[in-house]
PDB file of C-alpha atoms and ligand atoms in Angstrom:
ATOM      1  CA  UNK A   1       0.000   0.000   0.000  1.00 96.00           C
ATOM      2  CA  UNK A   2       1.785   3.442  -0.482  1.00 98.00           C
ATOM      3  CA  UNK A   3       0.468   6.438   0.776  1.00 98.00           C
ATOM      4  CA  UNK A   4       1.828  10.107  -0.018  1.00 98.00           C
ATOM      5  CA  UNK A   5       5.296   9.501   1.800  1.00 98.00           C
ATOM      6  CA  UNK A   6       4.763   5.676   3.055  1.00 98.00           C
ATOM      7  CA  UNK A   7       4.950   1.995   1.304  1.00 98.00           C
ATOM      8  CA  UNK A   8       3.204  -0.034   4.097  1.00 98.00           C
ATOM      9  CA  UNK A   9       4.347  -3.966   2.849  1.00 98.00           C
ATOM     10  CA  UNK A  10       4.716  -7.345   4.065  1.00 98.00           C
ATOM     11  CA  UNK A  11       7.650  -8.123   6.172  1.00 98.00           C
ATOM     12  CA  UNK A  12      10.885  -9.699   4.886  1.00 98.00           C
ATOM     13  CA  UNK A  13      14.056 -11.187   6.307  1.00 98.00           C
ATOM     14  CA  UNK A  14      15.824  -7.561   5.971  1.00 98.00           C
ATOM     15  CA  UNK A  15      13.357  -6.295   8.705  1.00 98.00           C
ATOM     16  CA  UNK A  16      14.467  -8.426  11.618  1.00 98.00           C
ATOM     17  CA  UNK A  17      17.526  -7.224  12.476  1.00 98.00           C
ATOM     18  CA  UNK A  18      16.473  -3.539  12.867  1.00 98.00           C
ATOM     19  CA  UNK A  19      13.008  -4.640  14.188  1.00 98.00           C
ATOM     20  CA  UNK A  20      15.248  -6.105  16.459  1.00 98.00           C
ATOM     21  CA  UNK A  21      17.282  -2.853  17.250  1.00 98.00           C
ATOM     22  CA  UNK A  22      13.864  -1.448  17.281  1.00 98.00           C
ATOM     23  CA  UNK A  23      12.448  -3.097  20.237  1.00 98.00           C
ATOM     24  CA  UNK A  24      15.487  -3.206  22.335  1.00 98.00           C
ATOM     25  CA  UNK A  25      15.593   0.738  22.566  1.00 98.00           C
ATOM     26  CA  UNK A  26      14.497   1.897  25.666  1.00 98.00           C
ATOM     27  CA  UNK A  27      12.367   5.012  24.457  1.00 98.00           C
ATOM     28  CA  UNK A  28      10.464   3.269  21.744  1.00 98.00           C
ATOM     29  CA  UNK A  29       9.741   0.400  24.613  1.00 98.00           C
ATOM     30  CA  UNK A  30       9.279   3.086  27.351  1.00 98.00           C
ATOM     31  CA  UNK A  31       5.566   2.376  27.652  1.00 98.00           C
ATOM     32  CA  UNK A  32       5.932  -1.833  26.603  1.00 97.00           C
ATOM     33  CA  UNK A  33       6.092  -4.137  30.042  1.00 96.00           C
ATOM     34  CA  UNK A  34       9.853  -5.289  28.509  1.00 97.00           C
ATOM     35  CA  UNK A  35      12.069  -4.574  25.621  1.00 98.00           C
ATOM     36  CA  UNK A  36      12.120  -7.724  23.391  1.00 98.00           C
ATOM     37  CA  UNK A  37      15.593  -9.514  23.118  1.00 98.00           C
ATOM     38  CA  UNK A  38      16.000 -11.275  18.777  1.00 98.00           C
ATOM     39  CA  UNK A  39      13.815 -13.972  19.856  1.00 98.00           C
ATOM     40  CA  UNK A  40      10.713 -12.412  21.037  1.00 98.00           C
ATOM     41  CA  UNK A  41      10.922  -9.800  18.116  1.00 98.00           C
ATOM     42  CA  UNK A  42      11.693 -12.580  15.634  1.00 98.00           C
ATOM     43  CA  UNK A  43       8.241 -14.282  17.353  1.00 98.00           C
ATOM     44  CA  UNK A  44       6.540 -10.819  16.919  1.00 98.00           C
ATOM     45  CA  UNK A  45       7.308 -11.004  13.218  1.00 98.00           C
ATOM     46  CA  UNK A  46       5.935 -14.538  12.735  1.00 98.00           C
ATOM     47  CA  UNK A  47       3.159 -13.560  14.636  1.00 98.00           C
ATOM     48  CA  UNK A  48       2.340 -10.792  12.288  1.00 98.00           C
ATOM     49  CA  UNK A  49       2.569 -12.990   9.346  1.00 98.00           C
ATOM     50  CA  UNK A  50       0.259 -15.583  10.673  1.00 98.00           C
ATOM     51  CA  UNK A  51      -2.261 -12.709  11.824  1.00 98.00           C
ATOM     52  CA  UNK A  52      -2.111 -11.893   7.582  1.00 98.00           C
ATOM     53  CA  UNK A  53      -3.069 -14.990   6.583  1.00 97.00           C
ATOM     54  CA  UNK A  54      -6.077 -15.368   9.752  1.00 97.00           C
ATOM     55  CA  UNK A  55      -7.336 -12.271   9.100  1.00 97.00           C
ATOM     56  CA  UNK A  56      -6.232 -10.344   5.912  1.00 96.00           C
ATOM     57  CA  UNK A  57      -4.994  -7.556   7.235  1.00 98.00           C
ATOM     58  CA  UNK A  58      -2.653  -7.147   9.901  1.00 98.00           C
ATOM     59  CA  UNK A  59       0.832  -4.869  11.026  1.00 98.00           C
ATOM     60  CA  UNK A  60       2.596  -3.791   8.142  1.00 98.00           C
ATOM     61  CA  UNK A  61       6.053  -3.089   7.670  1.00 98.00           C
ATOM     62  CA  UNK A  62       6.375   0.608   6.936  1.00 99.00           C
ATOM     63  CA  UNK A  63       9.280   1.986   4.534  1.00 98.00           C
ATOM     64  CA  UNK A  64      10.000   5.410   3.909  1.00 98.00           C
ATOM     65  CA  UNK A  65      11.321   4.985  -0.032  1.00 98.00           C
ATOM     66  CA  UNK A  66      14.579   6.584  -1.006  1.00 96.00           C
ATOM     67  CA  UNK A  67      14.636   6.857   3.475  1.00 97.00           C
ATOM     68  CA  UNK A  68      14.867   4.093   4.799  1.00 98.00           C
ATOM     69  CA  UNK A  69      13.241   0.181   4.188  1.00 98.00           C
ATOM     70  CA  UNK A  70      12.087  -0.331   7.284  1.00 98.00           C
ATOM     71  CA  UNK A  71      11.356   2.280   9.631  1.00 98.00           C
ATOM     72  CA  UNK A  72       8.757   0.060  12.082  1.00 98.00           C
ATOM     73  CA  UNK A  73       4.914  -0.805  11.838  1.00 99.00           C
ATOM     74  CA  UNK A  74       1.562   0.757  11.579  1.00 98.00           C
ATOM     75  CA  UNK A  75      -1.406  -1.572  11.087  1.00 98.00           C
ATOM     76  CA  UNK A  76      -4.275  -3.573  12.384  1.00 98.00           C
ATOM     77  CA  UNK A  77      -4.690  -6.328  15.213  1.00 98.00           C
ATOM     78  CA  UNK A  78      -7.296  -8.639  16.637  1.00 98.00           C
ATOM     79  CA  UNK A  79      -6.186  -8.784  20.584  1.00 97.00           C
ATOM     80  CA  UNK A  80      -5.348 -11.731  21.672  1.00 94.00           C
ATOM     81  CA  UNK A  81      -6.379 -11.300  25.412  1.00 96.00           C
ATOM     82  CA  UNK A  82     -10.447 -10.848  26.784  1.00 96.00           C
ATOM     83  CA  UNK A  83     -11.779  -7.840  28.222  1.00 96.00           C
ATOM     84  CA  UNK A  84     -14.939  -5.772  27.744  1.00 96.00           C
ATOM     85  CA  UNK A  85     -14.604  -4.023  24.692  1.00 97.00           C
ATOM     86  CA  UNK A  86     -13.226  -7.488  22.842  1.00 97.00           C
ATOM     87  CA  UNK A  87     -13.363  -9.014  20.167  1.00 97.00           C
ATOM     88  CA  UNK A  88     -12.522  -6.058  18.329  1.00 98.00           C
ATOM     89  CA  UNK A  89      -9.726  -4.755  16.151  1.00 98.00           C
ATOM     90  CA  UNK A  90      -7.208  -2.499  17.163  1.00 98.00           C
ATOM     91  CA  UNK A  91      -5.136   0.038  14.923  1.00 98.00           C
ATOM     92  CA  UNK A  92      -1.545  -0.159  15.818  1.00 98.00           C
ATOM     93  CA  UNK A  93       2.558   2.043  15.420  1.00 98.00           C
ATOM     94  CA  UNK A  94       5.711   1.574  16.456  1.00 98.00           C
ATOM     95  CA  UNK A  95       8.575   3.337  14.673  1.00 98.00           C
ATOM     96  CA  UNK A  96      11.875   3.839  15.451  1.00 98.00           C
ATOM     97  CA  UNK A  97      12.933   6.361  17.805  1.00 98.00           C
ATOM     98  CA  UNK A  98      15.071   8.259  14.255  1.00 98.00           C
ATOM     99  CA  UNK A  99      11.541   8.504  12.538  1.00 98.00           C
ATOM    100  CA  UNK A 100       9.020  10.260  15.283  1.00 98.00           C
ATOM    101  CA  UNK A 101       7.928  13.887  14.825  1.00 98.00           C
ATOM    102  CA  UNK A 102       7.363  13.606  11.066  1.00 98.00           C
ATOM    103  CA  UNK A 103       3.563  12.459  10.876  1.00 98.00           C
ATOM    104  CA  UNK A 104       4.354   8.909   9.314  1.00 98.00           C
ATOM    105  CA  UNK A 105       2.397   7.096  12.741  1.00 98.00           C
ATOM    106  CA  UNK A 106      -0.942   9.263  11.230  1.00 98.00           C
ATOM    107  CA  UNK A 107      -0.320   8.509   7.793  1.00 98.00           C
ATOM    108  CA  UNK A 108       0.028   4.893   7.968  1.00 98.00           C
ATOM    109  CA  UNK A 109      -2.320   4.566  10.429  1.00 98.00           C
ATOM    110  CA  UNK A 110      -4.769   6.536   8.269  1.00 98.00           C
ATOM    111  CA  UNK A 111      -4.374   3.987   5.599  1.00 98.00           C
ATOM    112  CA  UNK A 112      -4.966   0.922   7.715  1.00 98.00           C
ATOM    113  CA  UNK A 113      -7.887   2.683   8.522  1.00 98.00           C
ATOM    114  CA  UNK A 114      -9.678   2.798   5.274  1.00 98.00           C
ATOM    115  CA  UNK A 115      -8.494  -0.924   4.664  1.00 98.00           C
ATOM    116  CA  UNK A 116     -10.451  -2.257   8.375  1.00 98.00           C
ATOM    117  CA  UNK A 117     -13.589   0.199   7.557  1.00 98.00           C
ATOM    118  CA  UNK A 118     -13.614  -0.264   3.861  1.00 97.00           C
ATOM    119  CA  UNK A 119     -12.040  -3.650   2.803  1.00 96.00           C
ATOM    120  CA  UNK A 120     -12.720  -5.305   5.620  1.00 97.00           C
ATOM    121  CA  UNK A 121     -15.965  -3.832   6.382  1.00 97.00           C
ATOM    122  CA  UNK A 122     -15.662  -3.451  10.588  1.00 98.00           C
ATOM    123  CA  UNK A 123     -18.177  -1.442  12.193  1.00 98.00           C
ATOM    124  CA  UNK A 124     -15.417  -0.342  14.708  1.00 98.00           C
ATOM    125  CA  UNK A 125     -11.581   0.387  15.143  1.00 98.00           C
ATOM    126  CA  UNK A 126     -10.271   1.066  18.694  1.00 98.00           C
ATOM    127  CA  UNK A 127      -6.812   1.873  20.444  1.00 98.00           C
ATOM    128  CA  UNK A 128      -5.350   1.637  23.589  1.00 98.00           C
ATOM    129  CA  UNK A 129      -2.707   2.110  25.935  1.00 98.00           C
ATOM    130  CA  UNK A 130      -0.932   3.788  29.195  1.00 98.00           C
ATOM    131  CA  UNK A 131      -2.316   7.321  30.307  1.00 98.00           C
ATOM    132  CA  UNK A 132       1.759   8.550  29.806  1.00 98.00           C
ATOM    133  CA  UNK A 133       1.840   7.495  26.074  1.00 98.00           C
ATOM    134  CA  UNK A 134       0.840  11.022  25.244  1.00 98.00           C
ATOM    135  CA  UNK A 135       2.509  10.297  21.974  1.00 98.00           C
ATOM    136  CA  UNK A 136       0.634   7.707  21.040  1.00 98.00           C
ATOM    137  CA  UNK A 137      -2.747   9.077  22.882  1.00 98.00           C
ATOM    138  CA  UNK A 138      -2.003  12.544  20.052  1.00 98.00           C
ATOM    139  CA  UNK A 139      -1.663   9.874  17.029  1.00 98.00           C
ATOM    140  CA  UNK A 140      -5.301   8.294  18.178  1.00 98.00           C
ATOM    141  CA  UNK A 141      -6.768  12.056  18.484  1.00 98.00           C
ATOM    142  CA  UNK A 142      -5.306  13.149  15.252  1.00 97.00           C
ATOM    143  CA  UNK A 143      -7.128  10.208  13.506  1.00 97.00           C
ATOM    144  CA  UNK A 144     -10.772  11.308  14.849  1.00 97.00           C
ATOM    145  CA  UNK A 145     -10.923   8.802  17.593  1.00 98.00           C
ATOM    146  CA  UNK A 146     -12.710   9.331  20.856  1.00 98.00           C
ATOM    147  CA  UNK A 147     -12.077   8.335  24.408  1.00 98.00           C
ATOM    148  CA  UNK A 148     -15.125   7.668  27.413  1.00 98.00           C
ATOM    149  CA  UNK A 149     -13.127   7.476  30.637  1.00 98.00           C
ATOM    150  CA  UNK A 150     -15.661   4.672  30.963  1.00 97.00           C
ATOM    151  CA  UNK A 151     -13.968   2.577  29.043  1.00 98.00           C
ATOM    152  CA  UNK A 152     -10.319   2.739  30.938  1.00 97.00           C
ATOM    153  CA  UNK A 153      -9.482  -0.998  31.467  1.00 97.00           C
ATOM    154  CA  UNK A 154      -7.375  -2.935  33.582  1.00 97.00           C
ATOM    155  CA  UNK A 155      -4.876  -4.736  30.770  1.00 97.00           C
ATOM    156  CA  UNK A 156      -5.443  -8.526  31.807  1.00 96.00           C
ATOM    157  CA  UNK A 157      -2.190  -9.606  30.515  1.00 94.00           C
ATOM    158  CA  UNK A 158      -0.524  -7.849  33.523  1.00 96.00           C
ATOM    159  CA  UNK A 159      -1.031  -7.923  37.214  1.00 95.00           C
ATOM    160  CA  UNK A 160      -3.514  -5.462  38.549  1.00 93.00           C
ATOM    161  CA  UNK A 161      -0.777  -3.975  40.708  1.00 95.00           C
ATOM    162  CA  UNK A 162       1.759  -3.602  37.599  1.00 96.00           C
ATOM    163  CA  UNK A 163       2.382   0.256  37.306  1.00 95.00           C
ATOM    164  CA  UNK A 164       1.389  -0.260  33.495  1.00 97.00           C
ATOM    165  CA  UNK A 165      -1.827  -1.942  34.208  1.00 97.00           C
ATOM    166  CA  UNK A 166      -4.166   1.174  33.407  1.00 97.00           C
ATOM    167  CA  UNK A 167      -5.055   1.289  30.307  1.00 98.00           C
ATOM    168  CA  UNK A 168      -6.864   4.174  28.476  1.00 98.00           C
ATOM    169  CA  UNK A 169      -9.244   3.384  25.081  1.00 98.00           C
ATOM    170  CA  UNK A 170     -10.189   4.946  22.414  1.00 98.00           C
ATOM    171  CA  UNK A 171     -12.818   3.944  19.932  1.00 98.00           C
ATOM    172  CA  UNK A 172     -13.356   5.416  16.330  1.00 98.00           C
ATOM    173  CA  UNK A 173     -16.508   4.724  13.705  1.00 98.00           C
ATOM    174  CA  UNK A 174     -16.760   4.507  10.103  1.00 97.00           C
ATOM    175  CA  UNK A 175     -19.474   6.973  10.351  1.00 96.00           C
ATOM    176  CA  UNK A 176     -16.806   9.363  12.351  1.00 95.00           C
ATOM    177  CA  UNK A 177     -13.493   8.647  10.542  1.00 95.00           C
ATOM    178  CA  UNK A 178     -15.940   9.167   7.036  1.00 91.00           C
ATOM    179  CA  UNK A 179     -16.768  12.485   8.632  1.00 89.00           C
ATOM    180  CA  UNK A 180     -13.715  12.983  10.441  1.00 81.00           C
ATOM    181  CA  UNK A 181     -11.239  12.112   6.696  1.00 72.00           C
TER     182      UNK A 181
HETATM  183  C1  COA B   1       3.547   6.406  19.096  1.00 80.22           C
HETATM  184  C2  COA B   1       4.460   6.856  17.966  1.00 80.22           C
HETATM  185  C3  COA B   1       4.290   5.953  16.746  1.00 80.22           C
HETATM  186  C4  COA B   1       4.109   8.302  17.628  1.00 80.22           C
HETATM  187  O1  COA B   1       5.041   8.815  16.709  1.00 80.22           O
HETATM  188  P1  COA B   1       4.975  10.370  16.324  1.00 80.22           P
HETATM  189  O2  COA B   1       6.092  10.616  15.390  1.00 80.22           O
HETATM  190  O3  COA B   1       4.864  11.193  17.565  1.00 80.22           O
HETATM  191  O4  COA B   1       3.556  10.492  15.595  1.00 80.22           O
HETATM  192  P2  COA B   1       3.263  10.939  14.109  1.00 80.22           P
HETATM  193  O5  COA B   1       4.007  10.061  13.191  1.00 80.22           O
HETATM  194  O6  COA B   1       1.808  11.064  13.951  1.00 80.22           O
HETATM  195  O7  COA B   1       3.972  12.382  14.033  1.00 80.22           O
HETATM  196  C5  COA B   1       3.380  13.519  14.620  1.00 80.22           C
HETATM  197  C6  COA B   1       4.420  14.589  14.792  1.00 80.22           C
HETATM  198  O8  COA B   1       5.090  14.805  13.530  1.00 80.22           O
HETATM  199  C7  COA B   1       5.038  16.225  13.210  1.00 80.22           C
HETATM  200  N1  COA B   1       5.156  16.355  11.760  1.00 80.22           N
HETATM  201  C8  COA B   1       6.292  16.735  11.121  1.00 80.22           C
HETATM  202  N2  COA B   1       6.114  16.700   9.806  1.00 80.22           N
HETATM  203  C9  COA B   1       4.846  16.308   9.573  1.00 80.22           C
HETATM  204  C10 COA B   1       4.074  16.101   8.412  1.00 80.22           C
HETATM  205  N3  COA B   1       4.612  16.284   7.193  1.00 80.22           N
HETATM  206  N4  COA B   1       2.815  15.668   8.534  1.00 80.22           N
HETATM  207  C11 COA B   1       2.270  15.472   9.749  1.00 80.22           C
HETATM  208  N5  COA B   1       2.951  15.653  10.903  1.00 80.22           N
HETATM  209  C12 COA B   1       4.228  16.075  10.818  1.00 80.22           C
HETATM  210  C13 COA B   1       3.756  16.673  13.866  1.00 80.22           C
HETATM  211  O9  COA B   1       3.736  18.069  14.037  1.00 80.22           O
HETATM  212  C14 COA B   1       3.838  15.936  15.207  1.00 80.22           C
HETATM  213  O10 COA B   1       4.811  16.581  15.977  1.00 80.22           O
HETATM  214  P3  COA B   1       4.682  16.774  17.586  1.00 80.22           P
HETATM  215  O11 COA B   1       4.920  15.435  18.193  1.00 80.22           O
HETATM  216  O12 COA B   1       5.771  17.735  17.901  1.00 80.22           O
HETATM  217  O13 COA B   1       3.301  17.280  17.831  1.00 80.22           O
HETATM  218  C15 COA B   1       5.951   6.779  18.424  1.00 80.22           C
HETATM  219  O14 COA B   1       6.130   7.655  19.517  1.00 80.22           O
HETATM  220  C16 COA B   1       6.373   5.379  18.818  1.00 80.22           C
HETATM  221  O15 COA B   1       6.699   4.547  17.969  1.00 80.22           O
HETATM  222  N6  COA B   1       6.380   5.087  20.147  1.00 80.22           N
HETATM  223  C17 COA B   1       6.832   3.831  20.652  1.00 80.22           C
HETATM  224  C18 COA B   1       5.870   2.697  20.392  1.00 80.22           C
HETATM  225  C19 COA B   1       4.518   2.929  21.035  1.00 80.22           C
HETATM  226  O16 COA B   1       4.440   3.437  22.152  1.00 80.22           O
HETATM  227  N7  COA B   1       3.490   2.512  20.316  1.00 80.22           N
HETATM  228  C20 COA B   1       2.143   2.626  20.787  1.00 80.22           C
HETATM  229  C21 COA B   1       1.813   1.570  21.757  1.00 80.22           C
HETATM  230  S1  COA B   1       0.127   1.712  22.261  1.00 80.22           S
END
């Protein structure tokens, strides 16, 4: 898929070793429960692949051409844990730390948009994470997507305690991103 700046593609060999790099750096991770050592990102990646051929869509590899090949992902995911806004699909980023602060989060993400709502047809795309991700919170804002404290969710996958545990959520219709484009 290209968009003005982006090609959002599938993933290749090339990607693992700076996916790798990628999830190792502590200010891309700042907001993850770990950084990911070659193994778990290498997992990630199959992961990702296998989510392709579930679902037809999934995290794409973004490259920035005559940039970089591989500056990260923007995409969509079906969550693989329970809670009360699930099953749903979530839109997705994480670049490297070289390639925030130029708007390519919103413009991939903008495109996975229009593939979930029109492609795939879902009557809903949401988003989530920690209150401090205030990057991440701005790239969910910028797309049109709204947030009902109401929705704020413990994430199940860690313990209740875990100073990462609250998580924020924000929702976005086709009727709103149509509106919102
Ligand atoms: C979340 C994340 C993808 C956001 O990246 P980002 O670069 O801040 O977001 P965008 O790509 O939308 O870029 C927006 C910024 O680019 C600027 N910008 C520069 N040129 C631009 C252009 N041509 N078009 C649009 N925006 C542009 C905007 O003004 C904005 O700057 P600001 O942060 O000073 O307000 C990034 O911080 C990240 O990868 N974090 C780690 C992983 C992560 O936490 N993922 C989310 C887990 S829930």
């Amino acid at each position: 898929m290209r968009t003005a700046r982006l090609l959002l593609r599938q993933w290749c060999d090339a990607d693992r070793e700076p996916f790798a790099a990628l999830n190792a750096d502590p200010a891309v991770m700042a907001h993850m429960p770990a950084l990911l050592d070659r193994a778990a990102s290498d997992a990630f990646i199959d992961r990702t692949c296998a989510h392709f051929d579930q679902h037809g869509f999934g995290l794409w590899a973004v490259a920035v051409p005559r940039v970089s090949d591989f500056i990260g992902y923007v995409g969509l995911s079906v969550p693989r844990f329970s809670a009360a806004f699930t099953p749903c699909v979530e839109v997705g980023w994480r670049l490297a730390r070289a390639h925030w602060g130029q708007g390519y989060a919103t413009e991939g993400a903008r495109a996975a948009l229009s593939v979930g709502f029109l492609s795939a047809g879902l009557r809903e795309i949401v988003s989530f994470t920690v209150p401090a991700n205030t990057r991440s919170i701005a790239v969910m804002q910028r797309l049109g997507m709204t947030h009902d404290p109401a929705d704020d969710f413990a994430h199940p996958s860690l313990p209740a305690d875990h100073p990462l545990s609250h998580h924020v959520l924000y929702r976005l219709s086709p009727e709103r991103w149509l509106a919102h484009a």
